[in-house]
Amino acid sequence: MTEGVQVSGSLRTRLAITLTGGAAVLAVLLFIVVRNYAAQIAQQGQDSILSASVTSILDAAVIRDGVVEIDFPYASFSMLSTPMDDRIFYAIYQDDTLLSGYGDLPRTSGTATRAYQGSPVRLVTASRVLIGANVRTRISVTVAQTQDALSGTLSRISRNVALFGAGFFALATLLSIWATATTIEPLKRLTTSVTRRGPQDLSPVAKPVPLEMVPLVASLNSLMARLGQSLKQSEDFIAEAAHRVRTPLATVRSYAEATLQRVDREENRQALRSMIRAIDESSRAAGQLLDHAMITFRADHLERDDLDLVDLLRELVLRLTPVAEMKDIDLHLQADGPVIINGDPILLQNALRNLIDNALKYAPGESVITIRVDAQPRVQVEIRDQGPGFPPDEIDGLTGRFSRGRNAAGTIGSGLGLTIAQDVAAAHGGTLALSNLPEGGACVTFSL
Ligand SMILES: Nc1ncnc2c1ncn2[C@@H]1O[C@H](COP(=O)(O)OP(=O)(O)OP(=O)(O)O)[C@@H](O)[C@H]1O
Ligand SMILES: [Mg+2]
């Protein structure tokens, strides 16, 4: 089915990769943004507590008798306590002289992060000018704190954000699988509806399709319309040609017959008989071609009707009885009652006539042809004869166009009868099966 078609990747894979790739990028972006934002907020929290601590120390500084005195408020360090017992350092300078604290603590202006005693610390520095009776001095206070609690909080937040990002990615992947499936679905439906068609069905795709597929379906429909048109033209041509050949052939045949009556010399009579036979061959072929063209055309637009299959066969048997009588063949119709079906009467008649015609042609004289109609388990007509049966090695190919068996030598025919019967069965959703009976004779089963 797909041979000869060049494949360029898969829409499903492309869609899935785009969607899951997009989801992965989004998940990573989400992780980075949320983590940075959380880090910023946590840092702001630490900074504001450090600033409050610095301010409270600065506020406690006074000049008494010309000397700077600082009465450390208890709260200035206790507010910095953390669950991780982060270490706190401080340094207080009067102008450039260390008054108290760690002299090696880096002096910065404002807030900064520096390494101190082997770990990163956050420092906040602020200063204040004190004015006494005859003194004017600048007090500068730095408070620093390690960041163990902060990095603990940050890694907790990172873990949670990572989990959230992974969950988001999993959900987006599921969604993308679902989205891919629903996007591909209409394409699949179209493929199924085109694949399921019968070989003769060239009707346009009628089911609604998504907007993006409209140009494709429109081209498909127009292609099928053109194909149908050109098929019909060639069928018409065959029918017209067959018709044009048949009429003059009938005239030639009647002249040949008339001449045969008047000719006495045996070799001339032999020549005329061969001529008549050739004319019969040609006119049978023209007739079968005409029927075949008609059936091919009608198979697309079956003119269905409720009809009794037994009735239809009874009529056929009646019409073929004169032919059967010429060979002393008994045409025997068996049915338990009417078998009502919905089908195209002209096509069915044509198909069944061809099958009975075969039995009459290939069965020997003074034999019985049984035509059995059944409604259960499925509607079928079985035609059995007492002839030689189908040549077993050729049986599979006999329904092909213009295919004739070895046993047909010397019998007039064109090899289209079984093709016609099979096409009619297929147009009605049925089958045609050929077999040989164990006791000899051919059995053809026409099921609907
Ligand atoms: N009842 C039968 N018994 C034995 N052989 C048969 C029978 N029916 C068909 N066949 C074989 O199948 C072949 C194909 O049959 P088909 O009806 O298609 O063509 P045909 O009878 O040769 O020509 P026509 O188109 O005129 O019917 C025949 O040529 C014959 O060999
Ligand atoms: Mg035939």
Coordinates of C-alpha atoms and ligand atoms in Angstrom, one line a residue:
M1 CA 0.0 0.0 0.0
T2 CA 2.8 2.4 0.9
E3 CA 5.4 1.1 -1.6
G4 CA 6.6 3.7 -4.0
V5 CA 5.8 6.5 -1.6
Q6 CA 8.8 8.6 -0.4
V7 CA 8.7 9.3 3.3
S8 CA 10.0 12.6 4.7
G9 CA 9.8 12.2 8.5
S10 CA 6.7 11.8 10.6
L11 CA 4.2 14.5 11.5
R12 CA 3.5 12.8 14.8
T13 CA 7.2 12.7 15.8
R14 CA 7.7 16.3 14.6
L15 CA 4.7 17.5 16.6
A16 CA 5.7 15.4 19.7
I17 CA 9.3 16.7 19.6
T18 CA 8.2 20.3 19.2
L19 CA 5.7 20.1 22.0
T20 CA 7.8 18.2 24.5
G21 CA 10.9 20.2 23.6
G22 CA 8.9 23.4 24.2
A23 CA 7.7 22.1 27.5
A24 CA 11.2 21.2 28.6
V25 CA 12.5 24.7 27.7
L26 CA 9.6 26.2 29.6
A27 CA 10.2 24.0 32.6
V28 CA 13.9 25.0 32.8
L29 CA 13.0 28.7 32.4
L30 CA 10.4 28.3 35.1
F31 CA 12.9 26.8 37.4
I32 CA 15.5 29.5 36.8
V33 CA 13.1 32.4 37.2
V34 CA 11.3 31.1 40.3
R35 CA 14.6 30.1 42.0
N36 CA 16.2 33.6 41.3
Y37 CA 13.1 35.4 42.6
A38 CA 13.1 33.3 45.7
A39 CA 16.8 33.9 46.3
Q40 CA 16.2 37.6 45.9
I41 CA 13.4 37.7 48.4
A42 CA 15.3 35.6 50.9
Q43 CA 18.3 37.9 50.6
Q44 CA 16.1 41.0 51.0
G45 CA 14.8 39.5 54.3
Q46 CA 18.3 38.9 55.7
D47 CA 19.4 42.4 54.5
S48 CA 16.5 44.2 56.3
I49 CA 17.2 42.4 59.5
L50 CA 20.9 43.2 59.3
S51 CA 20.0 46.9 58.6
A52 CA 17.7 46.9 61.6
S53 CA 20.4 45.5 63.8
V54 CA 22.9 48.1 62.5
T55 CA 20.4 50.9 63.1
S56 CA 19.6 49.8 66.6
I57 CA 23.4 49.8 67.5
L58 CA 23.8 53.2 65.9
D59 CA 20.8 54.5 67.9
A60 CA 22.4 53.3 71.1
A61 CA 25.6 55.4 70.5
V62 CA 25.8 58.6 72.6
I63 CA 28.5 61.1 73.6
R64 CA 28.8 61.4 77.3
D65 CA 31.4 63.8 78.7
G66 CA 33.1 64.0 75.3
V67 CA 33.4 60.2 75.1
V68 CA 31.4 57.9 72.8
E69 CA 29.5 55.3 74.7
I70 CA 27.4 52.5 73.2
D71 CA 25.0 50.5 75.3
F72 CA 24.4 47.5 73.1
P73 CA 20.7 46.8 72.9
Y74 CA 20.1 43.1 73.4
A75 CA 17.7 42.9 70.5
S76 CA 20.3 44.1 68.0
F77 CA 21.8 40.6 67.9
S78 CA 18.9 38.5 69.1
M79 CA 16.9 39.5 66.1
L80 CA 19.5 37.9 63.9
S81 CA 19.2 34.4 65.4
T82 CA 18.5 31.7 62.8
P83 CA 17.6 28.0 63.1
M84 CA 21.1 27.2 61.6
D85 CA 22.8 29.2 64.3
D86 CA 24.5 31.5 61.8
R87 CA 27.5 33.3 63.2
I88 CA 27.3 37.1 63.7
F89 CA 30.3 39.5 63.5
Y90 CA 30.4 43.2 64.0
A91 CA 32.8 46.1 64.0
I92 CA 32.2 49.6 65.4
Y93 CA 34.5 52.4 64.3
Q94 CA 34.8 56.0 65.6
D95 CA 36.1 57.7 62.5
D96 CA 38.9 55.3 61.7
T97 CA 39.5 53.9 65.1
L98 CA 38.1 50.5 66.0
L99 CA 35.9 50.9 69.1
S100 CA 34.7 47.3 69.4
G101 CA 34.4 44.1 67.4
Y102 CA 36.4 42.4 64.7
G103 CA 39.1 44.7 63.3
D104 CA 39.6 42.4 60.3
L105 CA 36.0 42.4 59.2
P106 CA 35.9 43.9 55.7
R107 CA 34.7 47.5 55.7
T108 CA 32.2 48.1 52.9
S109 CA 29.7 50.8 52.2
G110 CA 26.0 49.7 52.2
T111 CA 25.3 46.0 51.7
A112 CA 27.7 43.4 50.3
T113 CA 28.6 39.8 50.3
R114 CA 32.2 38.9 51.1
A115 CA 34.2 35.9 52.3
Y116 CA 35.2 36.0 56.0
Q117 CA 36.7 33.3 58.1
G118 CA 36.3 30.8 55.4
S119 CA 32.6 31.3 54.7
P120 CA 30.6 33.8 52.8
V121 CA 29.0 36.5 54.9
R122 CA 26.5 39.2 54.2
L123 CA 27.6 42.7 55.6
V124 CA 25.6 45.8 56.2
T125 CA 27.4 49.0 57.1
A126 CA 25.9 52.3 58.2
S127 CA 27.2 55.4 59.9
R128 CA 26.0 58.3 61.9
V129 CA 27.5 61.6 63.0
L130 CA 27.4 62.3 66.7
I131 CA 27.7 65.9 67.9
G132 CA 28.6 66.6 71.5
A133 CA 29.4 69.9 73.4
N134 CA 32.7 70.4 71.6
V135 CA 33.0 67.1 69.7
R136 CA 31.8 66.1 66.3
T137 CA 32.6 62.5 65.4
R138 CA 31.4 59.8 62.9
I139 CA 30.4 56.4 64.2
S140 CA 30.3 53.6 61.6
V141 CA 28.8 50.2 62.4
T142 CA 29.2 47.0 60.3
V143 CA 27.2 43.8 61.2
A144 CA 27.8 40.6 59.2
Q145 CA 26.2 37.2 59.3
T146 CA 27.0 33.9 57.7
Q147 CA 24.4 32.5 55.2
D148 CA 23.9 28.9 56.3
A149 CA 20.1 29.3 57.0
L150 CA 19.7 31.3 53.8
S151 CA 21.4 28.7 51.6
G152 CA 19.4 25.9 53.4
T153 CA 16.1 27.8 52.6
L154 CA 17.3 28.3 49.0
S155 CA 18.2 24.7 48.4
R156 CA 14.7 23.7 49.9
I157 CA 13.1 26.1 47.5
S158 CA 15.2 24.9 44.6
R159 CA 14.2 21.3 45.3
N160 CA 10.5 22.2 45.4
V161 CA 10.7 24.3 42.2
A162 CA 12.6 21.4 40.5
L163 CA 9.9 19.0 41.5
F164 CA 7.3 21.4 40.3
G165 CA 9.1 21.9 37.0
A166 CA 9.4 18.1 36.5
G167 CA 5.7 17.7 37.2
F168 CA 4.9 20.5 34.7
F169 CA 7.1 18.8 32.1
A170 CA 5.4 15.4 32.7
L171 CA 1.9 17.0 32.4
A172 CA 2.9 18.9 29.3
T173 CA 4.3 15.7 27.8
L174 CA 1.0 13.9 28.4
L175 CA -0.9 16.8 26.9
S176 CA 1.4 16.9 23.9
I177 CA 0.8 13.1 23.3
W178 CA -2.9 13.8 23.5
A179 CA -2.7 16.9 21.3
T180 CA -0.6 15.0 18.7
A181 CA -3.1 12.1 18.7
T182 CA -6.1 14.4 18.2
T183 CA -4.3 16.4 15.5
I184 CA -3.3 13.3 13.5
E185 CA -6.8 11.7 14.0
P186 CA -8.6 13.5 11.1
L187 CA -5.7 12.4 8.8
K188 CA -6.1 8.8 9.9
R189 CA -9.9 9.0 9.5
L190 CA -9.4 10.3 5.9
T191 CA -6.9 7.5 5.2
T192 CA -9.3 4.9 6.5
S193 CA -12.2 6.2 4.6
V194 CA -10.2 6.3 1.3
T195 CA -8.6 2.8 2.0
R196 CA -11.9 1.2 2.8
R197 CA -13.5 2.2 -0.5
G198 CA -14.3 -0.4 -3.1
P199 CA -12.1 -0.4 -6.2
Q200 CA -14.9 1.2 -8.2
D201 CA -15.8 3.9 -5.7
L202 CA -14.6 7.3 -7.0
S203 CA -17.2 9.4 -5.2
P204 CA -15.9 12.5 -3.5
V205 CA -14.9 12.5 0.2
A206 CA -18.1 13.9 1.9
K207 CA -17.1 13.7 5.6
P208 CA -16.2 17.1 7.2
V209 CA -12.4 17.6 7.5
P210 CA -10.4 20.3 9.4
L211 CA -9.8 23.6 7.6
E212 CA -6.1 22.8 7.0
M213 CA -7.0 19.6 5.2
V214 CA -9.6 21.2 2.9
P215 CA -7.1 21.9 0.0
L216 CA -5.8 18.3 0.1
V217 CA -9.3 16.8 0.2
A218 CA -10.5 19.2 -2.6
S219 CA -7.6 18.1 -4.8
L220 CA -8.3 14.5 -4.0
N221 CA -11.9 15.0 -4.9
S222 CA -11.1 16.7 -8.1
L223 CA -8.6 14.0 -9.0
M224 CA -11.2 11.4 -8.5
A225 CA -13.8 13.3 -10.4
R226 CA -11.4 13.5 -13.4
L227 CA -10.5 9.9 -13.0
G228 CA -14.2 8.9 -12.9
Q229 CA -14.8 11.1 -16.0
S230 CA -12.1 9.5 -18.0
L231 CA -13.1 6.0 -16.9
K232 CA -16.7 6.7 -17.9
Q233 CA -15.4 8.1 -21.3
S234 CA -13.5 4.9 -21.9
E235 CA -16.5 2.7 -20.8
D236 CA -18.7 4.7 -23.1
F237 CA -16.2 4.3 -25.9
I238 CA -16.1 0.5 -25.4
A239 CA -19.9 0.3 -25.3
E240 CA -20.3 2.5 -28.4
A241 CA -17.6 0.5 -30.3
A242 CA -19.2 -2.9 -29.3
H243 CA -22.6 -1.7 -30.3
R244 CA -21.2 -0.4 -33.7
V245 CA -19.5 -3.8 -34.3
R246 CA -22.5 -5.9 -33.3
T247 CA -25.1 -4.5 -35.7
P248 CA -23.1 -5.0 -38.9
L249 CA -22.0 -8.4 -37.6
A250 CA -25.6 -9.5 -37.3
T251 CA -26.2 -8.4 -41.0
V252 CA -23.1 -10.3 -42.2
R253 CA -24.2 -13.4 -40.2
S254 CA -27.7 -13.4 -41.8
Y255 CA -26.1 -13.1 -45.3
A256 CA -23.7 -16.0 -44.5
E257 CA -26.6 -18.2 -43.3
A258 CA -28.6 -17.4 -46.4
T259 CA -25.6 -18.2 -48.6
L260 CA -25.1 -21.5 -46.7
Q261 CA -28.5 -22.6 -47.8
R262 CA -27.6 -22.0 -51.4
V263 CA -24.1 -23.5 -51.6
D264 CA -23.7 -27.2 -52.3
R265 CA -19.9 -27.7 -52.5
E266 CA -18.7 -29.1 -49.2
E267 CA -15.5 -27.0 -49.0
N268 CA -17.5 -23.8 -49.5
R269 CA -20.1 -24.9 -46.9
Q270 CA -17.2 -25.6 -44.5
A271 CA -15.8 -22.1 -45.1
L272 CA -19.1 -20.5 -44.5
R273 CA -19.6 -22.5 -41.3
S274 CA -16.2 -21.2 -40.0
M275 CA -17.2 -17.7 -41.0
I276 CA -20.5 -18.0 -39.1
R277 CA -18.6 -19.3 -36.1
A278 CA -16.1 -16.4 -36.2
I279 CA -19.0 -14.0 -36.5
D280 CA -20.6 -15.6 -33.4
E281 CA -17.4 -15.3 -31.5
S282 CA -17.0 -11.7 -32.4
S283 CA -20.6 -10.8 -31.6
R284 CA -20.5 -12.7 -28.3
A285 CA -17.3 -10.7 -27.4
A286 CA -19.0 -7.5 -28.4
G287 CA -22.1 -8.4 -26.3
Q288 CA -20.0 -9.3 -23.3
L289 CA -17.9 -6.2 -23.7
L290 CA -21.0 -4.1 -23.8
D291 CA -22.4 -5.8 -20.7
H292 CA -19.1 -5.5 -18.9
A293 CA -18.9 -1.7 -19.7
M294 CA -22.5 -1.3 -18.5
I295 CA -21.8 -3.2 -15.2
T296 CA -18.6 -1.2 -14.5
F297 CA -20.5 2.0 -14.9
R298 CA -23.6 0.9 -12.9
A299 CA -21.5 -0.6 -10.1
D300 CA -20.9 2.9 -8.9
H301 CA -24.5 3.9 -8.9
L302 CA -26.5 0.8 -8.2
E303 CA -30.2 1.2 -8.9
R304 CA -31.3 -0.8 -5.9
D305 CA -34.7 -2.2 -5.5
D306 CA -36.4 -4.8 -3.2
L307 CA -36.7 -7.9 -5.2
D308 CA -37.3 -11.6 -4.9
L309 CA -34.1 -13.5 -6.0
V310 CA -36.2 -16.7 -6.5
D311 CA -38.5 -14.8 -8.8
L312 CA -35.7 -13.4 -10.8
L313 CA -34.1 -16.8 -11.2
R314 CA -37.4 -18.4 -12.2
E315 CA -37.7 -15.9 -15.0
L316 CA -34.1 -16.5 -16.1
V317 CA -34.7 -20.3 -16.1
L318 CA -37.8 -19.8 -18.2
R319 CA -35.9 -17.8 -20.7
L320 CA -33.0 -20.2 -20.9
T321 CA -35.2 -23.4 -21.0
P322 CA -35.2 -23.4 -24.9
V323 CA -31.4 -23.4 -24.9
A324 CA -31.3 -26.1 -22.2
E325 CA -33.8 -28.2 -24.1
M326 CA -31.6 -28.2 -27.2
K327 CA -29.0 -30.0 -25.1
D328 CA -31.6 -32.1 -23.2
I329 CA -30.5 -30.4 -20.0
D330 CA -32.8 -30.2 -17.0
L331 CA -32.7 -26.8 -15.3
H332 CA -33.7 -27.4 -11.7
L333 CA -34.5 -24.4 -9.4
Q334 CA -34.5 -25.1 -5.6
A335 CA -35.7 -22.6 -3.0
D336 CA -37.6 -22.8 0.3
G337 CA -39.5 -19.6 -0.3
P338 CA -39.0 -16.1 -1.5
V339 CA -35.6 -14.6 -0.8
I340 CA -36.1 -10.8 -0.7
I341 CA -33.0 -8.7 -1.2
N342 CA -32.1 -5.2 -2.0
G343 CA -30.1 -5.0 -5.2
D344 CA -29.8 -3.9 -8.8
P345 CA -32.1 -6.2 -10.8
I346 CA -30.4 -5.6 -14.1
L347 CA -27.0 -6.4 -12.8
L348 CA -28.1 -9.4 -10.8
Q349 CA -29.9 -10.8 -13.8
N350 CA -26.9 -10.3 -16.0
A351 CA -24.5 -12.0 -13.5
L352 CA -26.7 -15.0 -12.9
R353 CA -27.5 -15.4 -16.6
N354 CA -23.8 -15.7 -17.2
L355 CA -23.4 -18.3 -14.6
I356 CA -26.3 -20.5 -15.8
D357 CA -25.1 -19.9 -19.4
N358 CA -21.7 -21.3 -18.4
A359 CA -23.3 -24.4 -16.9
L360 CA -25.3 -24.9 -20.1
K361 CA -22.2 -24.4 -22.2
Y362 CA -19.7 -26.6 -20.3
A363 CA -22.0 -29.4 -19.0
P364 CA -22.7 -32.3 -21.3
G365 CA -26.1 -33.0 -22.8
E366 CA -28.8 -35.0 -20.9
S367 CA -27.6 -33.7 -17.5
V368 CA -29.1 -31.7 -14.6
I369 CA -28.2 -28.2 -13.6
T370 CA -29.2 -27.4 -10.0
I371 CA -29.8 -23.8 -9.0
R372 CA -30.2 -23.5 -5.2
V373 CA -31.2 -20.3 -3.5
D374 CA -30.6 -19.9 0.2
A375 CA -31.4 -17.0 2.6
Q376 CA -29.5 -18.4 5.6
P377 CA -26.8 -18.1 6.9
R378 CA -26.3 -15.6 4.1
V379 CA -28.1 -14.9 0.8
Q380 CA -26.5 -17.1 -1.9
V381 CA -27.2 -18.8 -5.2
E382 CA -25.4 -22.0 -5.9
I383 CA -25.2 -23.3 -9.4
R384 CA -24.1 -27.0 -9.8
D385 CA -23.7 -28.9 -13.0
Q386 CA -22.6 -32.4 -14.0
G387 CA -19.9 -31.4 -16.4
P388 CA -16.2 -31.8 -16.2
G389 CA -15.8 -29.0 -13.6
F390 CA -13.2 -26.3 -13.7
P391 CA -9.6 -27.3 -14.7
P392 CA -8.2 -27.4 -11.1
D393 CA -4.9 -25.7 -12.0
E394 CA -6.6 -22.8 -13.7
I395 CA -9.5 -22.3 -11.2
D396 CA -7.9 -19.3 -9.4
G397 CA -7.4 -17.2 -12.5
L398 CA -10.7 -17.9 -14.3
T399 CA -12.5 -14.8 -12.9
G400 CA -9.9 -12.5 -14.6
R401 CA -10.8 -10.5 -17.7
F402 CA -10.7 -12.5 -20.9
S403 CA -9.5 -15.6 -19.0
R404 CA -10.8 -18.9 -20.5
G405 CA -10.0 -22.4 -19.3
R406 CA -8.5 -25.2 -21.3
N407 CA -11.9 -26.9 -21.4
A408 CA -13.4 -24.0 -23.3
A409 CA -11.6 -24.8 -26.5
G410 CA -14.2 -25.2 -29.2
T411 CA -16.9 -23.4 -27.2
I412 CA -17.8 -19.8 -28.2
G413 CA -17.0 -17.3 -25.5
S414 CA -14.9 -14.3 -24.6
G415 CA -13.8 -15.0 -21.0
L416 CA -15.8 -12.2 -19.5
G417 CA -18.8 -14.0 -18.0
L418 CA -17.2 -14.8 -14.6
T419 CA -15.6 -11.4 -14.5
I420 CA -19.1 -9.8 -14.9
A421 CA -20.5 -12.1 -12.2
Q422 CA -17.7 -11.3 -9.8
D423 CA -18.0 -7.5 -10.3
V424 CA -21.7 -7.6 -9.7
A425 CA -21.2 -9.6 -6.5
A426 CA -18.6 -7.2 -5.3
A427 CA -20.8 -4.2 -6.2
H428 CA -23.4 -5.7 -3.8
G429 CA -20.8 -6.4 -1.1
G430 CA -20.7 -10.1 -1.9
T431 CA -18.3 -12.7 -3.4
L432 CA -18.1 -15.3 -6.2
A433 CA -16.5 -18.6 -5.3
L434 CA -15.6 -21.4 -7.8
S435 CA -15.2 -25.0 -6.8
N436 CA -15.5 -28.5 -8.1
L437 CA -17.9 -31.1 -6.6
P438 CA -16.4 -34.3 -5.2
E439 CA -18.7 -36.3 -7.5
G440 CA -17.6 -34.2 -10.5
G441 CA -19.1 -31.0 -11.9
A442 CA -18.6 -27.4 -11.3
C443 CA -20.1 -25.5 -8.4
V444 CA -20.3 -21.7 -8.5
T445 CA -21.4 -19.8 -5.4
F446 CA -22.7 -16.3 -5.8
S447 CA -23.1 -14.8 -2.3
L448 CA -24.5 -11.4 -1.4
Ligands
LIG1 N1 -19.7 -24.5 -15.4 C1 -18.4 -24.6 -15.8 N2 -17.8 -25.8 -16.0 C2 -16.6 -25.9 -16.4 N3 -15.8 -24.8 -16.7 C3 -16.4 -23.6 -16.6 C4 -17.7 -23.4 -16.1 N4 -17.9 -22.1 -16.1 C5 -16.8 -21.5 -16.5 N5 -15.8 -22.4 -16.8 C6 -14.5 -22.1 -17.2 O1 -14.2 -20.7 -16.9 C7 -13.8 -20.0 -18.0 C8 -14.3 -18.6 -17.8 O2 -15.6 -18.5 -17.9 P1 -16.3 -17.2 -18.4 O3 -17.8 -17.3 -18.2 O4 -15.7 -16.0 -17.7 O5 -15.9 -17.1 -19.9 P2 -16.5 -17.9 -21.1 O6 -17.6 -18.6 -20.7 O7 -15.3 -18.6 -21.7 O8 -16.8 -16.7 -22.1 P3 -18.1 -15.7 -22.0 O9 -17.6 -14.4 -21.7 O10 -18.7 -15.7 -23.3 O11 -19.0 -16.2 -20.8 C9 -14.4 -20.7 -19.1 O12 -13.7 -20.4 -20.3 C10 -14.3 -22.1 -18.7 O13 -13.0 -22.6 -19.0
MG2 MG -19.2 -17.7 -19.7

